[in-house]
Amino acid sequence: MLIVKKFGGTSVADKERIFNVANRCIEDYKKGHDVVVVLSAMGKQTDVLLEMANDINPNAPKRELDMLLTTGEQTSVALMAMAMHALGVPSISLNAFQVAMHTTSVAGNAKLIKIDKDRIRHELEQRKIVIVTGFQGICKYDDYTTLGRGGSDTTAVALAATLHADACEIYTDVDGVYTADPRIVEDAKKLDQITYDEMLELASFGAGVLHNRSVEMAKKYGVQLVVRSSLNTTEGTIVKEEVKMEKMLISGVASDKNVARIAVVGLEDQPGVAFKLFRHLANHNVNVDMILQSIGRDNTKDISFTVTEDMADVAVETVERHRSGSLKCQDVKVNKNVSKVSIVGAGMQTNPGVAAQMFEALYDANVNIQQISTSEIRVTVLIDEEDTNKAMNAVHKEFDF
Ligand code: ASP
Ligand code: MG
């Protein structure tokens, strides 16, 4: 069997944990399996590096940021290989160059294009445990890139898909995927199974446990994932195409405080306005989420949308820049004190009233809804940031997990 095992930062935070991970990998290796290990940077190392960069130059070139951030993963893989050698097991660490993990050239948010298999295959044939840097890649200019925060999950899934692995295990510091963040909702429960689609919605709407692009890729290539703890042997949560849980209406509640709401007020009410607004934003790499357009009145209309907080200023500047030209409007407002609370569940497709039930729970908790968006299997509300935990608990209680 070929097993890809990915360990997050907390799982390799110090010497003791590095040896713990080494031993868990060696266990599989000794059973005769081929083992490929993907690691994140140790503990909060990525944040530490970002702070160092910010201290030197708050506007550091993105290329240099990637150059710096890739050292985090490089450190953890080298130390892991040393730990395995200390335990008498042959292993080798490889970075993005050595494997050759090819990505697009968008520094800080690169997408994997292709992973070369030869080097990894060769090392596995030598009966070595292969330890690969997560989160990083190389672009066509031979520069390092990174895949966006949390990107090591995506590296692991991409490797599993490329190598046709028999299992892809994502190890973290929690026991699996929960119905809500247990730090916010006390009686949150661990799920045994969840579908790709549900997991994708949960990951995209605030459940921090998996990088959303990793779930997208797992679905695309049919890579079944197991999310479990590196600190115990609890079963974990399986992420796959179909799950048998007919009674489960909702599989989870997620929240995301990293949201800002931008309102563009008094736009002209004519064709092409939304197109121009969102084209300008896309040109500045602003990812837009919940979009709301008002009904036109007196030849004007308002459009509001949400972005991640770090993109709020870019979004406002973009609109401001075009205000006197192609995007005539009366005002641009930004509110960073908002958050999103979402419920996700494949069951809602066939059960009416789920949204109403969520809204009722919010009403009972006296939480005001500013904006709503839905997909087939998700309902999201935008609310005051300070109401987040109250709303999470009220909604979780309502659905009686
Ligand atoms: N070390 C990177 C981060 O903190 C990647 C990862 O952990 O997945 O975002
Ligand atoms: Mg992560």
mmCIF file of C-alpha atoms and ligand atoms in Angstrom:
data_model
loop_
_atom_site.group_PDB
_atom_site.id
_atom_site.type_symbol
_atom_site.label_atom_id
_atom_site.label_comp_id
_atom_site.label_asym_id
_atom_site.label_seq_id
_atom_site.Cartn_x
_atom_site.Cartn_y
_atom_site.Cartn_z
ATOM 1 C CA MET A 1 0.000 0.000 0.000
ATOM 2 C CA LEU A 2 1.126 3.568 -0.640
ATOM 3 C CA ILE A 3 0.063 5.939 2.115
ATOM 4 C CA VAL A 4 0.311 9.727 2.079
ATOM 5 C CA LYS A 5 0.330 11.138 5.608
ATOM 6 C CA LYS A 6 0.127 14.875 6.181
ATOM 7 C CA PHE A 7 0.910 16.476 9.526
ATOM 8 C CA GLY A 8 0.045 20.074 10.414
ATOM 9 C CA GLY A 9 2.156 22.561 12.353
ATOM 10 C CA THR A 10 0.980 21.612 15.835
ATOM 11 C CA SER A 11 1.787 17.957 15.136
ATOM 12 C CA VAL A 12 5.453 18.798 14.554
ATOM 13 C CA ALA A 13 5.731 21.760 16.936
ATOM 14 C CA ASP A 14 8.655 20.455 19.004
ATOM 15 C CA LYS A 15 11.176 17.633 19.373
ATOM 16 C CA GLU A 16 8.806 15.318 21.213
ATOM 17 C CA ARG A 17 6.079 15.749 18.605
ATOM 18 C CA ILE A 18 8.517 15.296 15.739
ATOM 19 C CA PHE A 19 9.523 11.935 17.203
ATOM 20 C CA ASN A 20 5.861 11.083 17.767
ATOM 21 C CA VAL A 21 5.164 11.679 14.064
ATOM 22 C CA ALA A 22 8.315 9.825 13.041
ATOM 23 C CA ASN A 23 7.155 6.801 15.034
ATOM 24 C CA ARG A 24 3.675 6.850 13.553
ATOM 25 C CA CYS A 25 5.142 6.880 10.053
ATOM 26 C CA ILE A 26 7.646 4.159 10.877
ATOM 27 C CA GLU A 27 4.798 1.962 12.140
ATOM 28 C CA ASP A 28 3.263 1.949 8.646
ATOM 29 C CA TYR A 29 6.658 1.599 6.995
ATOM 30 C CA LYS A 30 7.435 -1.497 9.071
ATOM 31 C CA LYS A 31 4.180 -3.078 7.928
ATOM 32 C CA GLY A 32 5.704 -2.960 4.461
ATOM 33 C CA HIS A 33 3.852 0.082 3.143
ATOM 34 C CA ASP A 34 5.328 2.858 1.045
ATOM 35 C CA VAL A 35 5.068 6.034 3.107
ATOM 36 C CA VAL A 36 5.083 9.599 1.798
ATOM 37 C CA VAL A 37 4.928 12.248 4.514
ATOM 38 C CA VAL A 38 3.882 15.853 3.905
ATOM 39 C CA LEU A 39 4.688 18.389 6.597
ATOM 40 C CA SER A 40 3.711 21.935 7.493
ATOM 41 C CA ALA A 41 6.092 24.335 9.176
ATOM 42 C CA MET A 42 6.635 23.711 12.893
ATOM 43 C CA GLY A 43 4.023 25.251 15.197
ATOM 44 C CA LYS A 44 3.351 28.880 14.381
ATOM 45 C CA GLN A 45 6.566 29.247 12.362
ATOM 46 C CA THR A 46 4.789 30.628 9.288
ATOM 47 C CA ASP A 47 3.293 33.426 11.405
ATOM 48 C CA VAL A 48 6.681 34.078 12.994
ATOM 49 C CA LEU A 49 8.287 34.409 9.560
ATOM 50 C CA LEU A 50 5.507 36.738 8.401
ATOM 51 C CA GLU A 51 6.070 38.940 11.456
ATOM 52 C CA MET A 52 9.798 39.052 10.749
ATOM 53 C CA ALA A 53 9.092 40.115 7.183
ATOM 54 C CA ASN A 54 6.588 42.721 8.288
ATOM 55 C CA ASP A 55 9.109 44.160 10.717
ATOM 56 C CA ILE A 56 11.708 44.624 7.974
ATOM 57 C CA ASN A 57 9.328 45.778 5.263
ATOM 58 C CA PRO A 58 5.530 45.837 5.564
ATOM 59 C CA ASN A 59 5.335 45.941 1.771
ATOM 60 C CA ALA A 60 7.794 43.150 1.115
ATOM 61 C CA PRO A 61 7.841 41.835 -2.474
ATOM 62 C CA LYS A 62 5.631 38.746 -2.675
ATOM 63 C CA ARG A 63 8.419 36.779 -4.280
ATOM 64 C CA GLU A 64 10.667 37.377 -1.274
ATOM 65 C CA LEU A 65 7.850 36.463 1.104
ATOM 66 C CA ASP A 66 7.565 33.092 -0.617
ATOM 67 C CA MET A 67 11.326 32.701 -0.504
ATOM 68 C CA LEU A 68 11.108 33.232 3.254
ATOM 69 C CA LEU A 69 7.984 31.191 3.999
ATOM 70 C CA THR A 70 9.257 28.099 2.200
ATOM 71 C CA THR A 71 12.048 27.848 4.788
ATOM 72 C CA GLY A 72 9.419 26.894 7.395
ATOM 73 C CA GLU A 73 8.495 23.647 5.662
ATOM 74 C CA GLN A 74 12.092 23.021 4.662
ATOM 75 C CA THR A 75 13.084 23.092 8.337
ATOM 76 C CA SER A 76 10.425 20.627 9.428
ATOM 77 C CA VAL A 77 11.108 18.062 6.690
ATOM 78 C CA ALA A 78 14.868 18.075 7.327
ATOM 79 C CA LEU A 79 14.381 17.639 11.075
ATOM 80 C CA MET A 80 11.877 14.844 10.471
ATOM 81 C CA ALA A 81 14.344 12.992 8.259
ATOM 82 C CA MET A 82 16.983 13.386 10.979
ATOM 83 C CA ALA A 83 14.559 11.996 13.574
ATOM 84 C CA MET A 84 13.825 8.949 11.415
ATOM 85 C CA HIS A 85 17.534 8.358 10.860
ATOM 86 C CA ALA A 86 18.016 8.574 14.628
ATOM 87 C CA LEU A 87 15.383 5.837 14.908
ATOM 88 C CA GLY A 88 17.298 3.757 12.387
ATOM 89 C CA VAL A 89 14.907 4.111 9.467
ATOM 90 C CA PRO A 90 16.068 5.233 6.034
ATOM 91 C CA SER A 91 14.311 8.407 4.947
ATOM 92 C CA ILE A 92 14.875 11.441 2.793
ATOM 93 C CA SER A 93 13.472 14.953 2.793
ATOM 94 C CA LEU A 94 12.587 16.652 -0.486
ATOM 95 C CA ASN A 95 11.548 20.231 -1.184
ATOM 96 C CA ALA A 96 9.454 21.555 -4.050
ATOM 97 C CA PHE A 97 12.473 21.838 -6.341
ATOM 98 C CA GLN A 98 13.736 18.356 -5.707
ATOM 99 C CA VAL A 99 10.364 16.685 -6.248
ATOM 100 C CA ALA A 100 9.532 19.261 -8.790
ATOM 101 C CA MET A 101 6.087 20.449 -7.769
ATOM 102 C CA HIS A 102 5.126 22.834 -10.553
ATOM 103 C CA THR A 103 2.736 25.697 -9.872
ATOM 104 C CA THR A 104 1.416 28.853 -11.479
ATOM 105 C CA SER A 105 3.516 31.938 -10.826
ATOM 106 C CA VAL A 106 1.120 33.836 -8.526
ATOM 107 C CA ALA A 107 3.334 34.411 -5.494
ATOM 108 C CA GLY A 108 1.527 33.694 -2.231
ATOM 109 C CA ASN A 109 -1.431 32.047 -3.917
ATOM 110 C CA ALA A 110 -0.028 29.690 -6.531
ATOM 111 C CA LYS A 111 -1.994 26.729 -7.883
ATOM 112 C CA LEU A 112 -0.416 23.330 -8.418
ATOM 113 C CA ILE A 113 -0.132 22.377 -12.081
ATOM 114 C CA LYS A 114 1.784 19.128 -12.038
ATOM 115 C CA ILE A 115 3.929 17.058 -9.711
ATOM 116 C CA ASP A 116 6.794 14.977 -11.081
ATOM 117 C CA LYS A 117 6.689 11.406 -9.806
ATOM 118 C CA ASP A 118 10.117 10.052 -10.697
ATOM 119 C CA ARG A 119 12.197 11.223 -7.777
ATOM 120 C CA ILE A 120 9.639 10.179 -5.162
ATOM 121 C CA ARG A 121 9.089 6.809 -6.874
ATOM 122 C CA HIS A 122 12.816 6.255 -7.025
ATOM 123 C CA GLU A 123 13.287 6.971 -3.312
ATOM 124 C CA LEU A 124 10.340 4.735 -2.392
ATOM 125 C CA GLU A 125 11.876 1.928 -4.416
ATOM 126 C CA GLN A 126 15.001 2.319 -2.281
ATOM 127 C CA ARG A 127 12.662 1.611 0.681
ATOM 128 C CA LYS A 128 12.952 5.108 2.103
ATOM 129 C CA ILE A 129 10.256 7.099 3.813
ATOM 130 C CA VAL A 130 9.899 10.198 1.651
ATOM 131 C CA ILE A 131 9.235 13.443 3.493
ATOM 132 C CA VAL A 132 7.979 16.285 1.323
ATOM 133 C CA THR A 133 7.536 19.995 2.068
ATOM 134 C CA GLY A 134 3.893 21.041 2.063
ATOM 135 C CA PHE A 135 2.588 24.443 0.960
ATOM 136 C CA GLN A 136 5.345 25.192 -1.561
ATOM 137 C CA GLY A 137 5.972 24.839 -5.256
ATOM 138 C CA ILE A 138 8.120 26.213 -8.044
ATOM 139 C CA CYS A 139 6.960 28.272 -10.977
ATOM 140 C CA LYS A 140 8.168 28.406 -14.564
ATOM 141 C CA TYR A 141 10.682 31.113 -13.633
ATOM 142 C CA ASP A 142 12.281 28.666 -11.177
ATOM 143 C CA ASP A 143 11.101 30.747 -8.233
ATOM 144 C CA TYR A 144 9.559 29.338 -5.088
ATOM 145 C CA THR A 145 5.836 29.856 -4.684
ATOM 146 C CA THR A 146 3.407 29.116 -1.861
ATOM 147 C CA LEU A 147 -0.149 27.812 -2.131
ATOM 148 C CA GLY A 148 -1.878 30.127 0.352
ATOM 149 C CA ARG A 149 -2.232 29.659 4.109
ATOM 150 C CA GLY A 150 -3.109 26.108 5.053
ATOM 151 C CA GLY A 151 -1.893 24.890 1.660
ATOM 152 C CA SER A 152 -0.079 21.791 2.901
ATOM 153 C CA ASP A 153 -3.357 19.867 2.825
ATOM 154 C CA THR A 154 -3.533 20.565 -0.886
ATOM 155 C CA THR A 155 0.031 19.369 -1.388
ATOM 156 C CA ALA A 156 -0.885 16.095 0.339
ATOM 157 C CA VAL A 157 -4.006 15.512 -1.740
ATOM 158 C CA ALA A 158 -2.193 16.389 -4.956
ATOM 159 C CA LEU A 159 0.565 13.918 -4.101
ATOM 160 C CA ALA A 160 -1.972 11.231 -3.255
ATOM 161 C CA ALA A 161 -3.707 11.810 -6.593
ATOM 162 C CA THR A 162 -0.477 11.881 -8.578
ATOM 163 C CA LEU A 163 0.995 8.782 -6.958
ATOM 164 C CA HIS A 164 -2.364 6.939 -6.954
ATOM 165 C CA ALA A 165 -1.989 6.477 -3.210
ATOM 166 C CA ASP A 166 -4.173 3.936 -1.459
ATOM 167 C CA ALA A 167 -4.804 6.264 1.468
ATOM 168 C CA CYS A 168 -4.466 9.963 2.245
ATOM 169 C CA GLU A 169 -4.446 10.771 5.936
ATOM 170 C CA ILE A 170 -4.568 14.345 7.204
ATOM 171 C CA TYR A 171 -3.311 14.537 10.787
ATOM 172 C CA THR A 172 -4.179 17.529 12.907
ATOM 173 C CA ASP A 173 -4.605 18.544 16.541
ATOM 174 C CA VAL A 174 -8.326 17.715 16.676
ATOM 175 C CA ASP A 175 -9.982 14.297 16.403
ATOM 176 C CA GLY A 176 -11.663 14.979 13.077
ATOM 177 C CA VAL A 177 -14.325 17.160 11.541
ATOM 178 C CA TYR A 178 -16.857 18.466 14.057
ATOM 179 C CA THR A 179 -20.431 19.688 13.706
ATOM 180 C CA ALA A 180 -19.060 23.056 14.905
ATOM 181 C CA ASP A 181 -15.816 24.419 16.328
ATOM 182 C CA PRO A 182 -15.668 22.751 19.775
ATOM 183 C CA ARG A 183 -13.943 25.837 21.158
ATOM 184 C CA ILE A 184 -17.094 27.837 20.413
ATOM 185 C CA VAL A 185 -19.865 25.238 20.730
ATOM 186 C CA GLU A 186 -19.447 23.028 23.766
ATOM 187 C CA ASP A 187 -21.561 20.100 22.600
ATOM 188 C CA ALA A 188 -20.152 19.956 19.070
ATOM 189 C CA LYS A 189 -19.845 16.348 17.903
ATOM 190 C CA LYS A 190 -17.286 14.582 15.785
ATOM 191 C CA LEU A 191 -18.605 13.331 12.438
ATOM 192 C CA ASP A 192 -17.693 9.816 11.307
ATOM 193 C CA GLN A 193 -18.157 10.681 7.644
ATOM 194 C CA ILE A 194 -18.881 13.700 5.497
ATOM 195 C CA THR A 195 -19.234 14.202 1.738
ATOM 196 C CA TYR A 196 -16.750 16.173 -0.345
ATOM 197 C CA ASP A 197 -19.406 18.755 -1.126
ATOM 198 C CA GLU A 198 -20.325 19.307 2.498
ATOM 199 C CA MET A 199 -16.684 19.428 3.529
ATOM 200 C CA LEU A 200 -15.940 21.891 0.755
ATOM 201 C CA GLU A 201 -18.684 24.228 1.922
ATOM 202 C CA LEU A 202 -17.610 23.909 5.560
ATOM 203 C CA ALA A 203 -13.946 24.488 4.690
ATOM 204 C CA SER A 204 -14.781 27.456 2.479
ATOM 205 C CA PHE A 205 -17.051 28.991 5.084
ATOM 206 C CA GLY A 206 -14.843 28.903 8.110
ATOM 207 C CA ALA A 207 -14.194 25.379 9.394
ATOM 208 C CA GLY A 208 -10.409 25.602 9.713
ATOM 209 C CA VAL A 209 -9.740 21.884 9.616
ATOM 210 C CA LEU A 210 -9.006 21.470 5.874
ATOM 211 C CA HIS A 211 -7.788 23.820 3.139
ATOM 212 C CA ASN A 212 -10.768 24.188 0.791
ATOM 213 C CA ARG A 213 -8.663 23.655 -2.319
ATOM 214 C CA SER A 214 -7.527 20.317 -0.944
ATOM 215 C CA VAL A 215 -11.151 19.182 -0.720
ATOM 216 C CA GLU A 216 -11.861 20.404 -4.230
ATOM 217 C CA MET A 217 -8.921 18.413 -5.499
ATOM 218 C CA ALA A 218 -9.865 15.330 -3.480
ATOM 219 C CA LYS A 219 -13.318 15.409 -5.052
ATOM 220 C CA LYS A 220 -11.962 15.937 -8.542
ATOM 221 C CA TYR A 221 -9.563 13.005 -8.337
ATOM 222 C CA GLY A 222 -11.654 10.820 -6.036
ATOM 223 C CA VAL A 223 -9.067 10.796 -3.252
ATOM 224 C CA GLN A 224 -10.746 9.575 -0.074
ATOM 225 C CA LEU A 225 -9.457 11.535 2.924
ATOM 226 C CA VAL A 226 -9.210 10.683 6.576
ATOM 227 C CA VAL A 227 -8.932 13.588 9.014
ATOM 228 C CA ARG A 228 -7.638 12.481 12.396
ATOM 229 C CA SER A 229 -5.531 13.448 15.373
ATOM 230 C CA SER A 230 -1.773 12.958 15.492
ATOM 231 C CA LEU A 231 -1.948 12.855 19.284
ATOM 232 C CA ASN A 232 -4.209 9.837 19.760
ATOM 233 C CA THR A 233 -5.544 6.871 17.801
ATOM 234 C CA THR A 234 -9.205 7.945 17.571
ATOM 235 C CA GLU A 235 -10.826 6.976 14.261
ATOM 236 C CA GLY A 236 -11.252 10.418 12.755
ATOM 237 C CA THR A 237 -13.587 11.573 9.979
ATOM 238 C CA ILE A 238 -13.720 10.121 6.470
ATOM 239 C CA VAL A 239 -14.311 12.582 3.637
ATOM 240 C CA LYS A 240 -15.740 10.904 0.537
ATOM 241 C CA GLU A 241 -18.298 11.086 -2.265
ATOM 242 C CA GLU A 242 -21.339 9.446 -0.655
ATOM 243 C CA VAL A 243 -22.215 8.940 2.959
ATOM 244 C CA LYS A 244 -25.072 7.008 4.474
ATOM 245 C CA MET A 245 -26.669 9.422 6.862
ATOM 246 C CA GLU A 246 -30.252 9.886 5.828
ATOM 247 C CA LYS A 247 -31.354 11.268 9.118
ATOM 248 C CA MET A 248 -28.731 13.984 9.154
ATOM 249 C CA LEU A 249 -30.286 17.168 7.883
ATOM 250 C CA ILE A 250 -27.317 19.379 8.663
ATOM 251 C CA SER A 251 -23.741 18.191 8.994
ATOM 252 C CA GLY A 252 -22.229 21.289 10.497
ATOM 253 C CA VAL A 253 -22.239 24.940 11.470
ATOM 254 C CA ALA A 254 -19.258 27.113 10.580
ATOM 255 C CA SER A 255 -18.307 30.709 11.217
ATOM 256 C CA ASP A 256 -15.797 33.065 9.681
ATOM 257 C CA LYS A 257 -14.794 36.376 11.222
ATOM 258 C CA ASN A 258 -12.307 37.234 8.491
ATOM 259 C CA VAL A 259 -14.937 39.092 6.493
ATOM 260 C CA ALA A 260 -15.532 42.677 5.447
ATOM 261 C CA ARG A 261 -18.623 44.046 3.756
ATOM 262 C CA ILE A 262 -18.237 46.633 1.028
ATOM 263 C CA ALA A 263 -21.264 48.636 -0.062
ATOM 264 C CA VAL A 264 -21.144 50.548 -3.324
ATOM 265 C CA VAL A 265 -24.019 52.981 -3.103
ATOM 266 C CA GLY A 266 -25.803 54.873 -5.855
ATOM 267 C CA LEU A 267 -24.497 53.110 -8.944
ATOM 268 C CA GLU A 268 -26.159 53.848 -12.252
ATOM 269 C CA ASP A 269 -29.025 51.446 -12.926
ATOM 270 C CA GLN A 270 -28.039 50.273 -16.383
ATOM 271 C CA PRO A 271 -26.649 47.165 -18.057
ATOM 272 C CA GLY A 272 -22.960 46.450 -17.528
ATOM 273 C CA VAL A 273 -22.528 48.063 -14.125
ATOM 274 C CA ALA A 274 -22.092 44.836 -12.175
ATOM 275 C CA PHE A 275 -19.863 43.503 -14.932
ATOM 276 C CA LYS A 276 -17.549 46.540 -14.705
ATOM 277 C CA LEU A 277 -17.450 46.529 -10.908
ATOM 278 C CA PHE A 278 -16.552 42.866 -10.597
ATOM 279 C CA ARG A 279 -14.195 42.908 -13.576
ATOM 280 C CA HIS A 280 -12.165 45.697 -11.929
ATOM 281 C CA LEU A 281 -12.115 43.742 -8.667
ATOM 282 C CA ALA A 282 -11.064 40.537 -10.397
ATOM 283 C CA ASN A 283 -8.271 42.405 -12.172
ATOM 284 C CA HIS A 284 -6.925 43.300 -8.732
ATOM 285 C CA ASN A 285 -7.194 39.691 -7.558
ATOM 286 C CA VAL A 286 -10.027 40.477 -5.173
ATOM 287 C CA ASN A 287 -12.079 37.377 -4.475
ATOM 288 C CA VAL A 288 -15.696 38.331 -3.933
ATOM 289 C CA ASP A 289 -18.142 36.269 -1.960
ATOM 290 C CA MET A 290 -21.713 37.210 -0.953
ATOM 291 C CA ILE A 291 -23.144 39.616 -3.522
ATOM 292 C CA LEU A 292 -26.319 41.605 -2.996
ATOM 293 C CA GLN A 293 -27.846 44.025 -5.480
ATOM 294 C CA SER A 294 -30.728 46.262 -4.519
ATOM 295 C CA ILE A 295 -33.718 46.904 -6.736
ATOM 296 C CA GLY A 296 -33.083 49.950 -8.904
ATOM 297 C CA ARG A 297 -34.796 53.159 -7.862
ATOM 298 C CA ASP A 298 -34.488 56.655 -9.360
ATOM 299 C CA ASN A 299 -32.038 55.230 -11.871
ATOM 300 C CA THR A 300 -29.605 54.138 -9.206
ATOM 301 C CA LYS A 301 -28.889 50.881 -7.415
ATOM 302 C CA ASP A 302 -26.583 49.637 -4.654
ATOM 303 C CA ILE A 303 -24.355 46.613 -4.784
ATOM 304 C CA SER A 304 -22.741 45.169 -1.699
ATOM 305 C CA PHE A 305 -20.422 42.228 -1.410
ATOM 306 C CA THR A 306 -18.087 40.594 1.042
ATOM 307 C CA VAL A 307 -14.346 39.987 0.823
ATOM 308 C CA THR A 308 -11.747 38.740 3.278
ATOM 309 C CA GLU A 309 -10.643 41.497 5.658
ATOM 310 C CA ASP A 310 -7.155 41.759 4.219
ATOM 311 C CA MET A 311 -8.626 42.524 0.787
ATOM 312 C CA ALA A 312 -11.064 45.189 2.013
ATOM 313 C CA ASP A 313 -8.705 48.115 1.425
ATOM 314 C CA VAL A 314 -7.756 46.904 -2.043
ATOM 315 C CA ALA A 315 -11.440 46.506 -2.892
ATOM 316 C CA VAL A 316 -12.295 50.041 -1.725
ATOM 317 C CA GLU A 317 -9.283 51.549 -3.515
ATOM 318 C CA THR A 318 -10.255 49.732 -6.695
ATOM 319 C CA VAL A 319 -13.769 51.159 -6.612
ATOM 320 C CA GLU A 320 -12.473 54.624 -5.688
ATOM 321 C CA ARG A 321 -10.019 54.569 -8.576
ATOM 322 C CA HIS A 322 -12.795 54.024 -11.115
ATOM 323 C CA ARG A 323 -15.421 56.233 -9.476
ATOM 324 C CA SER A 324 -14.920 59.191 -11.737
ATOM 325 C CA GLY A 325 -14.526 57.001 -14.817
ATOM 326 C CA SER A 326 -16.345 53.842 -15.729
ATOM 327 C CA LEU A 327 -17.970 53.230 -12.330
ATOM 328 C CA LYS A 328 -20.039 56.213 -11.305
ATOM 329 C CA CYS A 329 -21.388 55.889 -7.775
ATOM 330 C CA GLN A 330 -22.297 58.067 -4.801
ATOM 331 C CA ASP A 331 -20.421 56.351 -1.999
ATOM 332 C CA VAL A 332 -18.300 53.363 -1.007
ATOM 333 C CA LYS A 333 -18.611 52.062 2.539
ATOM 334 C CA VAL A 334 -16.711 49.327 4.316
ATOM 335 C CA ASN A 335 -17.608 47.451 7.506
ATOM 336 C CA LYS A 336 -15.034 45.071 8.950
ATOM 337 C CA ASN A 337 -17.105 44.181 12.028
ATOM 338 C CA VAL A 338 -19.101 41.471 10.332
ATOM 339 C CA SER A 339 -18.881 37.707 10.273
ATOM 340 C CA LYS A 340 -20.484 34.829 8.437
ATOM 341 C CA VAL A 341 -22.320 31.946 10.045
ATOM 342 C CA SER A 342 -23.220 29.031 7.790
ATOM 343 C CA ILE A 343 -25.102 25.771 8.056
ATOM 344 C CA VAL A 344 -24.147 22.992 5.654
ATOM 345 C CA GLY A 345 -25.942 19.760 4.873
ATOM 346 C CA ALA A 346 -26.766 17.636 1.857
ATOM 347 C CA GLY A 347 -30.098 16.892 3.550
ATOM 348 C CA MET A 348 -31.409 20.409 3.001
ATOM 349 C CA GLN A 349 -31.845 19.759 -0.722
ATOM 350 C CA THR A 350 -34.844 17.577 -0.039
ATOM 351 C CA ASN A 351 -36.153 19.121 3.171
ATOM 352 C CA PRO A 352 -37.927 22.458 3.030
ATOM 353 C CA GLY A 353 -37.814 24.824 5.978
ATOM 354 C CA VAL A 354 -34.172 24.432 6.917
ATOM 355 C CA ALA A 355 -33.366 28.080 6.248
ATOM 356 C CA ALA A 356 -36.451 29.196 8.160
ATOM 357 C CA GLN A 357 -35.357 27.051 11.087
ATOM 358 C CA MET A 358 -31.942 28.723 11.100
ATOM 359 C CA PHE A 359 -33.452 32.209 10.874
ATOM 360 C CA GLU A 360 -35.822 31.425 13.710
ATOM 361 C CA ALA A 361 -32.951 30.335 15.935
ATOM 362 C CA LEU A 362 -31.181 33.608 15.147
ATOM 363 C CA TYR A 363 -34.345 35.594 15.850
ATOM 364 C CA ASP A 364 -34.760 33.868 19.206
ATOM 365 C CA ALA A 365 -31.154 34.781 20.018
ATOM 366 C CA ASN A 366 -31.824 38.365 18.937
ATOM 367 C CA VAL A 367 -29.245 38.278 16.147
ATOM 368 C CA ASN A 368 -29.874 40.586 13.201
ATOM 369 C CA ILE A 369 -29.207 39.263 9.686
ATOM 370 C CA GLN A 370 -27.566 41.742 7.303
ATOM 371 C CA GLN A 371 -27.241 39.615 4.217
ATOM 372 C CA ILE A 372 -28.044 36.039 3.157
ATOM 373 C CA SER A 373 -26.543 33.726 0.591
ATOM 374 C CA THR A 374 -27.242 30.102 -0.201
ATOM 375 C CA SER A 375 -26.081 27.171 -2.252
ATOM 376 C CA GLU A 376 -27.914 23.888 -2.716
ATOM 377 C CA ILE A 377 -26.453 22.576 0.503
ATOM 378 C CA ARG A 378 -25.612 25.730 2.478
ATOM 379 C CA VAL A 379 -27.253 28.772 4.043
ATOM 380 C CA THR A 380 -24.991 31.632 5.109
ATOM 381 C CA VAL A 381 -25.912 34.759 7.016
ATOM 382 C CA LEU A 382 -23.840 37.868 7.481
ATOM 383 C CA ILE A 383 -24.128 39.242 11.011
ATOM 384 C CA ASP A 384 -22.429 41.558 13.498
ATOM 385 C CA GLU A 385 -19.057 40.072 14.403
ATOM 386 C CA GLU A 386 -19.761 40.317 18.139
ATOM 387 C CA ASP A 387 -22.816 38.066 17.719
ATOM 388 C CA THR A 388 -20.805 35.228 16.149
ATOM 389 C CA ASN A 389 -20.486 32.846 19.074
ATOM 390 C CA LYS A 390 -24.015 33.472 20.277
ATOM 391 C CA ALA A 391 -25.331 32.758 16.770
ATOM 392 C CA MET A 392 -23.221 29.613 16.400
ATOM 393 C CA ASN A 393 -24.541 28.194 19.648
ATOM 394 C CA ALA A 394 -28.152 29.111 18.933
ATOM 395 C CA VAL A 395 -28.062 27.535 15.476
ATOM 396 C CA HIS A 396 -26.196 24.426 16.602
ATOM 397 C CA LYS A 397 -28.720 23.889 19.387
ATOM 398 C CA GLU A 398 -31.619 24.332 16.974
ATOM 399 C CA PHE A 399 -30.473 21.480 14.738
ATOM 400 C CA ASP A 400 -29.983 19.077 17.595
ATOM 401 C CA PHE A 401 -26.935 17.131 16.456
HETATM 402 N N1 ASP B 1 2.675 26.492 7.019
HETATM 403 C C1 ASP B 1 1.653 26.975 6.154
HETATM 404 C C2 ASP B 1 0.651 27.817 6.923
HETATM 405 O O1 ASP B 1 0.748 27.977 8.095
HETATM 406 C C3 ASP B 1 0.973 25.900 5.393
HETATM 407 C C4 ASP B 1 0.188 24.916 6.215
HETATM 408 O O2 ASP B 1 0.334 24.847 7.433
HETATM 409 O O3 ASP B 1 -0.595 24.175 5.646
HETATM 410 O O4 ASP B 1 -0.242 28.339 6.322
HETATM 411 MG MG MG B 2 -4.224 23.457 8.271
#
